[in-house]
PDB file of C-alpha atoms and ligand atoms in Angstrom:
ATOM      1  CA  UNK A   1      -3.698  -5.837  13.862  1.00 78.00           C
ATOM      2  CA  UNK A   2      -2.034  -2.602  13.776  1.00 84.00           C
ATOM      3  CA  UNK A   3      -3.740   0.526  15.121  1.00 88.00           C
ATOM      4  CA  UNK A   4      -5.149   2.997  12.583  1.00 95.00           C
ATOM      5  CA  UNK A   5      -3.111   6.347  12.441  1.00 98.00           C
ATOM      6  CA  UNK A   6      -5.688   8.525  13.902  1.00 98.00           C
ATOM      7  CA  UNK A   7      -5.591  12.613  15.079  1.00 98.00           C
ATOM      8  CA  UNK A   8      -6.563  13.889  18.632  1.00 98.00           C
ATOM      9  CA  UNK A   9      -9.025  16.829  17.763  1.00 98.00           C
ATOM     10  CA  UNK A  10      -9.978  19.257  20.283  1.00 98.00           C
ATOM     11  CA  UNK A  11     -13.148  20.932  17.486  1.00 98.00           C
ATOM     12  CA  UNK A  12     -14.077  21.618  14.321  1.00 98.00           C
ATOM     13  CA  UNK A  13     -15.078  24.666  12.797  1.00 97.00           C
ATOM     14  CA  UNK A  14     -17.043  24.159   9.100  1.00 96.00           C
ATOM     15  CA  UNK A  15     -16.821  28.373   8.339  1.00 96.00           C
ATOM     16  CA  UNK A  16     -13.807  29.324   9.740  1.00 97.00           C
ATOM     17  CA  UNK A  17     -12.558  33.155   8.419  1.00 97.00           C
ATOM     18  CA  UNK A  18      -9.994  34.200   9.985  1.00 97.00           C
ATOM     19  CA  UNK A  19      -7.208  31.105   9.578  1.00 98.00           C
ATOM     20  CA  UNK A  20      -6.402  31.549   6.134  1.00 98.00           C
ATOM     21  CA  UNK A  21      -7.711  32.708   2.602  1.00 98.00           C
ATOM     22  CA  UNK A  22     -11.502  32.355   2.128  1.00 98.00           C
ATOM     23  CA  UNK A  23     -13.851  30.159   3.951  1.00 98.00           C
ATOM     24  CA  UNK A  24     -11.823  27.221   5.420  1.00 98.00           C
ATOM     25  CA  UNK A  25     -12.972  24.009   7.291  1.00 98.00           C
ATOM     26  CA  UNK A  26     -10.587  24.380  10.434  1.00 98.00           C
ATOM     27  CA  UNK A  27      -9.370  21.523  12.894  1.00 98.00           C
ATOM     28  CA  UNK A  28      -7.751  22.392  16.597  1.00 98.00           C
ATOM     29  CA  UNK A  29      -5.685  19.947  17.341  1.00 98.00           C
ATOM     30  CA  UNK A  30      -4.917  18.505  20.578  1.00 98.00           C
ATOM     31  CA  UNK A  31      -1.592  19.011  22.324  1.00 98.00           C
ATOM     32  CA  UNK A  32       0.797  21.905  22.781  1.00 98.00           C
ATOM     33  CA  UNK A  33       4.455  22.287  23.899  1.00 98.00           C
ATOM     34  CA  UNK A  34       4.497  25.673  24.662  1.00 98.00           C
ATOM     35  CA  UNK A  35       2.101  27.799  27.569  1.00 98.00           C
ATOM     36  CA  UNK A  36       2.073  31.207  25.829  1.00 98.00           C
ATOM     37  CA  UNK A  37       1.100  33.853  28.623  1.00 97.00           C
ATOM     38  CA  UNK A  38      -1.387  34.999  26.299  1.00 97.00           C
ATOM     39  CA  UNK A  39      -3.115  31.609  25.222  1.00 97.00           C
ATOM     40  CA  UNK A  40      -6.726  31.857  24.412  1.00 95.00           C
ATOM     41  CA  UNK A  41      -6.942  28.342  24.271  1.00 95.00           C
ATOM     42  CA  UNK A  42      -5.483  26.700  27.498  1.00 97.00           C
ATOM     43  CA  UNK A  43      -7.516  23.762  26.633  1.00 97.00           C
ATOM     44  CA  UNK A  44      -6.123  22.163  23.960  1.00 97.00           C
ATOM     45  CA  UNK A  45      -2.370  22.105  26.122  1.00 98.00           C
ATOM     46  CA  UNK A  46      -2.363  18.676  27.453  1.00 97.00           C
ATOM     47  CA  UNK A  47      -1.792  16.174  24.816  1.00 97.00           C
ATOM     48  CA  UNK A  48      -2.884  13.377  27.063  1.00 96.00           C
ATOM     49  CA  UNK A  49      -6.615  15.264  27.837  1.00 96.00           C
ATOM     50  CA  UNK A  50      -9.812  13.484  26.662  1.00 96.00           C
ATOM     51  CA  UNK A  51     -10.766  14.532  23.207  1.00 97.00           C
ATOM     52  CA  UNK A  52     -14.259  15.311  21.081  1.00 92.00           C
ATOM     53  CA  UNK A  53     -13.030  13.174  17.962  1.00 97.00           C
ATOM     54  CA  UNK A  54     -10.474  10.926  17.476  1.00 98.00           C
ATOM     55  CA  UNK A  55     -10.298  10.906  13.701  1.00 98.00           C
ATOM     56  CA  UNK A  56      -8.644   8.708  10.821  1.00 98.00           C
ATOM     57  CA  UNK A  57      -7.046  11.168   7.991  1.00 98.00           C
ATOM     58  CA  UNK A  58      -9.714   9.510   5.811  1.00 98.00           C
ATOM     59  CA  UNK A  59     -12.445  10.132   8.159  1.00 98.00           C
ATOM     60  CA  UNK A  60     -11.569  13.760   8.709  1.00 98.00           C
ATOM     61  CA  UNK A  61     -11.286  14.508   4.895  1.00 98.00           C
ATOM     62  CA  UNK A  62     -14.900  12.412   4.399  1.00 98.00           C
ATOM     63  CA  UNK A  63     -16.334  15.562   6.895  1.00 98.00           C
ATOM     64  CA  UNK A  64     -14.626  18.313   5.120  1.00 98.00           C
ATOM     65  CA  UNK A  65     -15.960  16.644   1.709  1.00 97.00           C
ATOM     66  CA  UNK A  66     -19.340  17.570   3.475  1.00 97.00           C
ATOM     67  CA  UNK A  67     -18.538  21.272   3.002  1.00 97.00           C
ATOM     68  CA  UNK A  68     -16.571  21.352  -0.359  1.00 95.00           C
ATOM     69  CA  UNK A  69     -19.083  23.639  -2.222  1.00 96.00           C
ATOM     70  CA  UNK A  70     -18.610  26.458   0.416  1.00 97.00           C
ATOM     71  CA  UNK A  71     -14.525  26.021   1.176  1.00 98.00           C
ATOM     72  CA  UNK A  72     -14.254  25.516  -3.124  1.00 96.00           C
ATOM     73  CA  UNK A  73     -12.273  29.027  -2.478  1.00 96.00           C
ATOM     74  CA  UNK A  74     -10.865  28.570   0.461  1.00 98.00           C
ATOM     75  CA  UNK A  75      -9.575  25.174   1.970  1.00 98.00           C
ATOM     76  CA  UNK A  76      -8.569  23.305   4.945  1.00 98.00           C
ATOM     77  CA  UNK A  77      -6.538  24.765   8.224  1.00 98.00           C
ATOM     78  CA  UNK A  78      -5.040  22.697  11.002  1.00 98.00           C
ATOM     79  CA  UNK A  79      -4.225  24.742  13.794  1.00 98.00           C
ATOM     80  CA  UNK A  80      -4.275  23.940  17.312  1.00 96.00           C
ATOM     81  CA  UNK A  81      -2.927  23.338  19.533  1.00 96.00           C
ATOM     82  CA  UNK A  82       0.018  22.736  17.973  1.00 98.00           C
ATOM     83  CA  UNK A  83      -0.648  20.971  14.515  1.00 98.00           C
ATOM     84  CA  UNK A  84       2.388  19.885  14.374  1.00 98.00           C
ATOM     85  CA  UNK A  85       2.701  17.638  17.838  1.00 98.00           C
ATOM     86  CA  UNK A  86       0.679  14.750  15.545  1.00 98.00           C
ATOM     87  CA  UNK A  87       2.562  15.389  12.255  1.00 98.00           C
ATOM     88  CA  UNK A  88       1.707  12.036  10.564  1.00 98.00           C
ATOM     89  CA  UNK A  89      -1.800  12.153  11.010  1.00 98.00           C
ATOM     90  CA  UNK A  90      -1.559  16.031   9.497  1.00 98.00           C
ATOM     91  CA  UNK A  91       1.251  15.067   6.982  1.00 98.00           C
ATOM     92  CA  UNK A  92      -1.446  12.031   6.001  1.00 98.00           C
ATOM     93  CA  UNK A  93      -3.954  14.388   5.966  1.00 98.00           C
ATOM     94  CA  UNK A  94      -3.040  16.908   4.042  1.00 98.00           C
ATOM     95  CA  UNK A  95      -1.995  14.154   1.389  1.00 98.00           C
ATOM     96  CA  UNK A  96      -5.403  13.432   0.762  1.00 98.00           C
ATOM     97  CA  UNK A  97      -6.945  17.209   0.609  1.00 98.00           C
ATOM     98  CA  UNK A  98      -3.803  17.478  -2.345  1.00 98.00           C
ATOM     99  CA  UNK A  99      -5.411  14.484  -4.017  1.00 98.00           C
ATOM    100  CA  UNK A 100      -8.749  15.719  -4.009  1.00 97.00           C
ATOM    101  CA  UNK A 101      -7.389  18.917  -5.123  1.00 97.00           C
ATOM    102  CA  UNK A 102      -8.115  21.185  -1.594  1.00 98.00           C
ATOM    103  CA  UNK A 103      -5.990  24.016  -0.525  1.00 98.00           C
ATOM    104  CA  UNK A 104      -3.873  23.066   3.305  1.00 98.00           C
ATOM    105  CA  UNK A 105      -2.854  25.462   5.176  1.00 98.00           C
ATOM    106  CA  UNK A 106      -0.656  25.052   8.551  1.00 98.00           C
ATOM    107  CA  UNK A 107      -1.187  27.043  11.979  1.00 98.00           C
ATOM    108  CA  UNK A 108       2.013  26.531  13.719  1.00 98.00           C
ATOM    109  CA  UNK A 109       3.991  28.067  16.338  1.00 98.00           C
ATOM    110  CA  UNK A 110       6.921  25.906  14.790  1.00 98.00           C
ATOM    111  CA  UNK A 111       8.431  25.111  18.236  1.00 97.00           C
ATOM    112  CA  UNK A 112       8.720  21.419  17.030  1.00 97.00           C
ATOM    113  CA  UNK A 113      11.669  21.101  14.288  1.00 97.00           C
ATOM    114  CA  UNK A 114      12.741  17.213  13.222  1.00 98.00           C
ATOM    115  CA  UNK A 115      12.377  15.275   9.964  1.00 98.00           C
ATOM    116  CA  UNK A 116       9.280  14.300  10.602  1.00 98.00           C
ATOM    117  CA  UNK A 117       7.310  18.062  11.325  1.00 98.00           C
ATOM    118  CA  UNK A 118       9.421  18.884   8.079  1.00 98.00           C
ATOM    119  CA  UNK A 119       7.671  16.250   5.852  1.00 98.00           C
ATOM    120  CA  UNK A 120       4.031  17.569   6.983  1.00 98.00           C
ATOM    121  CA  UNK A 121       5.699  20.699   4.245  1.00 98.00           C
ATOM    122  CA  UNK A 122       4.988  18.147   1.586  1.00 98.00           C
ATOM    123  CA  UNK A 123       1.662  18.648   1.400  1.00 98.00           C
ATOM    124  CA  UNK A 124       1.193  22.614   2.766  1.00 98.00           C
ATOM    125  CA  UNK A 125       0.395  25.235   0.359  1.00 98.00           C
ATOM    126  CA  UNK A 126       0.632  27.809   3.618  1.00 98.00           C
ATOM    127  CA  UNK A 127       1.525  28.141   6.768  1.00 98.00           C
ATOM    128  CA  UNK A 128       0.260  30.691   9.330  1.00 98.00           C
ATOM    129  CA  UNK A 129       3.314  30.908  11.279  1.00 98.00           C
ATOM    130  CA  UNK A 130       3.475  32.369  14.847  1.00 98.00           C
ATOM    131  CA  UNK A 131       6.037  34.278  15.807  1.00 98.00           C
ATOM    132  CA  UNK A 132       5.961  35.438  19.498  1.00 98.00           C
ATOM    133  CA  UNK A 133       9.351  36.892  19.870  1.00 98.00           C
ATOM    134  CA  UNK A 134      13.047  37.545  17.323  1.00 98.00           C
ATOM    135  CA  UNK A 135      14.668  37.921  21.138  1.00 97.00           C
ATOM    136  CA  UNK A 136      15.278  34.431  22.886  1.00 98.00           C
ATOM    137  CA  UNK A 137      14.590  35.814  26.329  1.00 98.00           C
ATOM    138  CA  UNK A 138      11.655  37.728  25.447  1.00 98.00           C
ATOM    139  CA  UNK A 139      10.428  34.422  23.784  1.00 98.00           C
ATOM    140  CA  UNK A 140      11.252  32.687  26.612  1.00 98.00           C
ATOM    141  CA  UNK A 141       9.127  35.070  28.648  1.00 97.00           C
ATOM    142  CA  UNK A 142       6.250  35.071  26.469  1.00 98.00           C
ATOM    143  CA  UNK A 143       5.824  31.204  25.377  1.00 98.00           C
ATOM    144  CA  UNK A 144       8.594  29.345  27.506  1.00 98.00           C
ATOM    145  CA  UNK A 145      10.790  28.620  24.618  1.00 98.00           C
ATOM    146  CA  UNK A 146      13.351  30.476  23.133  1.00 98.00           C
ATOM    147  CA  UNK A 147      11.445  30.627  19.951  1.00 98.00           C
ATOM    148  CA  UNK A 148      14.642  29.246  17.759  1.00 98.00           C
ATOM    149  CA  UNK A 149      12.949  26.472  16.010  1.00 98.00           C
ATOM    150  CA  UNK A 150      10.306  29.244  14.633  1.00 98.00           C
ATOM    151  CA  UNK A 151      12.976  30.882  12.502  1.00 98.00           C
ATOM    152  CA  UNK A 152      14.625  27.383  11.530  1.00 98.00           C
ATOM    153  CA  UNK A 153      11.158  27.020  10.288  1.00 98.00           C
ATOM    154  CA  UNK A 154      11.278  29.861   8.247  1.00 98.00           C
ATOM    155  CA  UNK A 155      14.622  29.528   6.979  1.00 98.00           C
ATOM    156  CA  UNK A 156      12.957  26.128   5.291  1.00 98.00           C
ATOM    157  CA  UNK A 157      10.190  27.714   4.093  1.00 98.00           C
ATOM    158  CA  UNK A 158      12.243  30.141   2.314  1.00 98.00           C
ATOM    159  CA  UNK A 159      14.223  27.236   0.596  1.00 98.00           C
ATOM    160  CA  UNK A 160      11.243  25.443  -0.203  1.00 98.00           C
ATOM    161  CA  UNK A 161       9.484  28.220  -1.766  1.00 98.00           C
ATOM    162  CA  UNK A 162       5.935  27.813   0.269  1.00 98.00           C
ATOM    163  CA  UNK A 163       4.176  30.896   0.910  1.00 98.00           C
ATOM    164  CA  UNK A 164       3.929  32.321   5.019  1.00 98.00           C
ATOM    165  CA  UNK A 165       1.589  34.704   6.506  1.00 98.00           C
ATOM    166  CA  UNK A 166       3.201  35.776   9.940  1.00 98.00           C
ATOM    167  CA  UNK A 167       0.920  36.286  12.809  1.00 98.00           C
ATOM    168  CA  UNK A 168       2.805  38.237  15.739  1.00 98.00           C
ATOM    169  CA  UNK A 169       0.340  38.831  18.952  1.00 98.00           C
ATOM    170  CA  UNK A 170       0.621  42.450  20.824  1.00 98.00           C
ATOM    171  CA  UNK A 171       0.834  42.079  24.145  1.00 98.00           C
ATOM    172  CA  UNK A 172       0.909  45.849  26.672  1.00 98.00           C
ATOM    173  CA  UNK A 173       4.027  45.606  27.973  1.00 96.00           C
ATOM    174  CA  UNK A 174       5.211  42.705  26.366  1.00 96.00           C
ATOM    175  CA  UNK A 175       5.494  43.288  22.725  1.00 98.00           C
ATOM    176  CA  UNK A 176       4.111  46.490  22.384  1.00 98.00           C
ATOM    177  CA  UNK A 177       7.127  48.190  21.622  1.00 98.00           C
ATOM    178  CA  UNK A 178       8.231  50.034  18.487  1.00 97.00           C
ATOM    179  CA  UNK A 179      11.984  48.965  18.276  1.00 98.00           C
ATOM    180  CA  UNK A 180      10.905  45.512  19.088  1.00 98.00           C
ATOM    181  CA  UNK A 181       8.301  45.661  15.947  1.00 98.00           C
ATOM    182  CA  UNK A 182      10.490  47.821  13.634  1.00 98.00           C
ATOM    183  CA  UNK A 183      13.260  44.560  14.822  1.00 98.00           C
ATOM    184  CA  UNK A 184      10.678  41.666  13.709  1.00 98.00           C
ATOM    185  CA  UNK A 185       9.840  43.850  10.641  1.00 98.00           C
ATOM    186  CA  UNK A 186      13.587  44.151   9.708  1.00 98.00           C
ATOM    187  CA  UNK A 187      14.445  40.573  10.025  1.00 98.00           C
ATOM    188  CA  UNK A 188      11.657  39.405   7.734  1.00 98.00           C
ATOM    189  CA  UNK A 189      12.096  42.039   5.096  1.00 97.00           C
ATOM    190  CA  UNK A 190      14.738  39.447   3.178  1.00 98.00           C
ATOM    191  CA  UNK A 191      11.936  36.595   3.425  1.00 98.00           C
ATOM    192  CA  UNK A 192      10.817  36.706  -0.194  1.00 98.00           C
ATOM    193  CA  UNK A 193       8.179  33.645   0.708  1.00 98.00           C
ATOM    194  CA  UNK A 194       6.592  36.231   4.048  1.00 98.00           C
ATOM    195  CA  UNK A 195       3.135  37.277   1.735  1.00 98.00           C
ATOM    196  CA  UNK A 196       1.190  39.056   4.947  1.00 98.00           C
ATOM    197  CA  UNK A 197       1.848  39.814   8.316  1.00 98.00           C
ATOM    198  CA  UNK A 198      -1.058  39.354  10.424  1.00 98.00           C
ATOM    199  CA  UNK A 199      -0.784  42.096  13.533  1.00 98.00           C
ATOM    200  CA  UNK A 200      -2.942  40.418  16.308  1.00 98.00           C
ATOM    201  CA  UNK A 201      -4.018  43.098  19.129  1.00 98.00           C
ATOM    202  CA  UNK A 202      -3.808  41.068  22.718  1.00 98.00           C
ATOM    203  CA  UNK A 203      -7.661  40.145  23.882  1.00 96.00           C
ATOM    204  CA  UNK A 204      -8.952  38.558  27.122  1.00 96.00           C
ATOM    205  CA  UNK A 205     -11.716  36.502  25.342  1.00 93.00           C
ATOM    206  CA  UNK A 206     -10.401  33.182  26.729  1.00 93.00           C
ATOM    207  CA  UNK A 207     -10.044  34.077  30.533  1.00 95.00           C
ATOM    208  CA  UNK A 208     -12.815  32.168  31.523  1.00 96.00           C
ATOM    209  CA  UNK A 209     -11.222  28.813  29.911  1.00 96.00           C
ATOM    210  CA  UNK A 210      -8.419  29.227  32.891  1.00 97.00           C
ATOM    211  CA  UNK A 211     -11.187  29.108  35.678  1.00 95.00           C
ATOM    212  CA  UNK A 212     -12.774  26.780  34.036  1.00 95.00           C
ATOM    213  CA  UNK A 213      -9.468  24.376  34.583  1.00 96.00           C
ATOM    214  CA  UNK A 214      -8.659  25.678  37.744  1.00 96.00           C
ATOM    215  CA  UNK A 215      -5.484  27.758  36.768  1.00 97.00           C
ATOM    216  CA  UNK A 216      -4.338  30.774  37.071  1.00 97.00           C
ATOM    217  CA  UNK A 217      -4.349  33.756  34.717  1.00 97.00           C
ATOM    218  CA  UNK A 218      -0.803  34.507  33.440  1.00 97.00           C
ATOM    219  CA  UNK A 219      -1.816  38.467  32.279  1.00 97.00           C
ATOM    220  CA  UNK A 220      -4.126  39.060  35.267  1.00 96.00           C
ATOM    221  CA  UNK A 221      -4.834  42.620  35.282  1.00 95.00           C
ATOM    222  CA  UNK A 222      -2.782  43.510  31.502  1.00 97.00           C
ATOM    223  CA  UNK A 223      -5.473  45.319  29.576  1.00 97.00           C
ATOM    224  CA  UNK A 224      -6.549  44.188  25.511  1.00 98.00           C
ATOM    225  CA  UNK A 225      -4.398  45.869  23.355  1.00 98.00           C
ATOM    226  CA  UNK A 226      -6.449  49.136  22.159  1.00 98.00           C
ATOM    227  CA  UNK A 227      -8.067  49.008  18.807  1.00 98.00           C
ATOM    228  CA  UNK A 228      -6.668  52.357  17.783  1.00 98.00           C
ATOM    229  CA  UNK A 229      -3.100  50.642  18.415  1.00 98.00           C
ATOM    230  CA  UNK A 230      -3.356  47.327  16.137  1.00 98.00           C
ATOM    231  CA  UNK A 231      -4.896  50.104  13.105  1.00 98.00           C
ATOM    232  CA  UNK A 232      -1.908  52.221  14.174  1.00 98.00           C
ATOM    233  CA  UNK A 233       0.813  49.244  13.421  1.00 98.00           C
ATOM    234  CA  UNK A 234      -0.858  47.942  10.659  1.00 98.00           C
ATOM    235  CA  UNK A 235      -0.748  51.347   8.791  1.00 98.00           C
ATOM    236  CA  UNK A 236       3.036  51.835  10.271  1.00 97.00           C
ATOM    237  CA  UNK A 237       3.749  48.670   8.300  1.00 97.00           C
ATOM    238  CA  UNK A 238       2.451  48.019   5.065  1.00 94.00           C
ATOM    239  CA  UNK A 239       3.437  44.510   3.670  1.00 93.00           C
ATOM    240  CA  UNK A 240       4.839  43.357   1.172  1.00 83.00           C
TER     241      UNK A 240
HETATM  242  S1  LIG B 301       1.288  28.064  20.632  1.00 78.29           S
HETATM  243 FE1  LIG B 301      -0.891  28.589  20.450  1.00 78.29          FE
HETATM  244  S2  LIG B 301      -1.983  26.940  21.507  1.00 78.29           S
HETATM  245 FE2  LIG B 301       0.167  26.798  22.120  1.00 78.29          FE
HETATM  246  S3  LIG B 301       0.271  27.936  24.036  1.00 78.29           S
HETATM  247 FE3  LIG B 301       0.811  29.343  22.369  1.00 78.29          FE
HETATM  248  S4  LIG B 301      -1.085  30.374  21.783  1.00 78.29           S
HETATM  249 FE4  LIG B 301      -1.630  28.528  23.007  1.00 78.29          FE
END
């Protein structure tokens, strides 16, 4: 008998805030291509690791029906991870939230562009998309890739019409740089489908996740990004 298609979750959150309009029943996803320096969550990397759920698209959307009263305004978020390294399971899945009339929204970094990540857009009302870095070495530096498939992403997005909030992390002396910001601020300007961009000030809230798997810090010793700053940036630019 054929195997079910089935998703590798790392957790579920039932109230999430912060991934999308309103309150939103949010799934990490297991597996991620790229090792940003900045990662808060080194623990959903490894595709192959051992996983809290191992889901059906039916049996996922049977847990968020648990929760429809309080997400009515909101919806569903995958994030990850890297959503997009399962993109059946999250193309399936957002199939069935469409049918039963829920908003989907996608947390991507976009490093994985085919046929197949493009067909997930089907069913996506939003995507969250991460861009670390317009300049290929600078991407390079911060995630390991040269961040190209990103803005292939959002070149399809544009032509498809679906709406984007861009989230862009600060990093001290990685990003933090006015002509690198007034750059990334430029290139999206055209982007009539861009509807927020989300500033996100660099934090050290997931430090403890690299001891716990035995690996070392990437930005031991770089400061968060000062709260002062992230208002600062956000009131430099206003969007739309
Ligand atoms: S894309 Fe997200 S999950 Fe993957 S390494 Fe970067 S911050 Fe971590």
């Amino acid at each position: 008998m054929e195997k079910p298609l089935t998703g590798k979750i790392h957790s579920l959150e039932s109230f999430g805030t912060v991934d999308g309009p309103g309150i939103r029943f949010v799934t990490f996803m297991q597996g991620c291509p790229l090792r940003c320096r900045y990662c808060h969550n080194p623990d959903t990397w490894r595709a192959d690791a051992p996983v809290k759920y191992e889901l059906t698209p039916r049996q996922l959307l049977d847990e968020v029906s648990r929760y429809k009263s309080f997400i009515a305004k909101g919806g569903v978020t995958l994030t990850g991870g890297e959503p997009l390294m399962q993109p059946d399971f999250c193309r399936e899945f957002f199939r069935l939230c469409r049918e039963a009339g829920i908003h989907t929204a996608l947390d991507t970094a976009g490093s994985v562009y085919n046929e197949k990540t493009l067909s997930v857009l089907d069913f996506t009302d939003l995507v969250l998309l991460d861009i670390k870095a317009l300049q290929p070495e600078l991407c390079r530096a911060v995630c390991g890739s040269d961040g190209r498939n990103a803005l292939r992403l959002l070149d399809e997005l544009e032509r498809r019409g679906i709406d984007v909030w861009i989230r862009h992390v600060v990093v001290p002396g990685l990003t933090d740089d006015d002509r690198l910001l007034d750059e990334l601020v430029g290139y999206l300007k055209p982007y009539r489908c861009v509807r927020k961009i989300e500033w996100l000030p660099y934090h050290t809230m997931g430090v403890f996740k690299y001891k716990d798997l035995g690996l070392a810090y990437p930005l031991e010793g770089v400061p968060p990004l000062p709260a002062e700053r992230i208002k600062a940036i956000r009131e430099r630019y206003p969007w739309p």
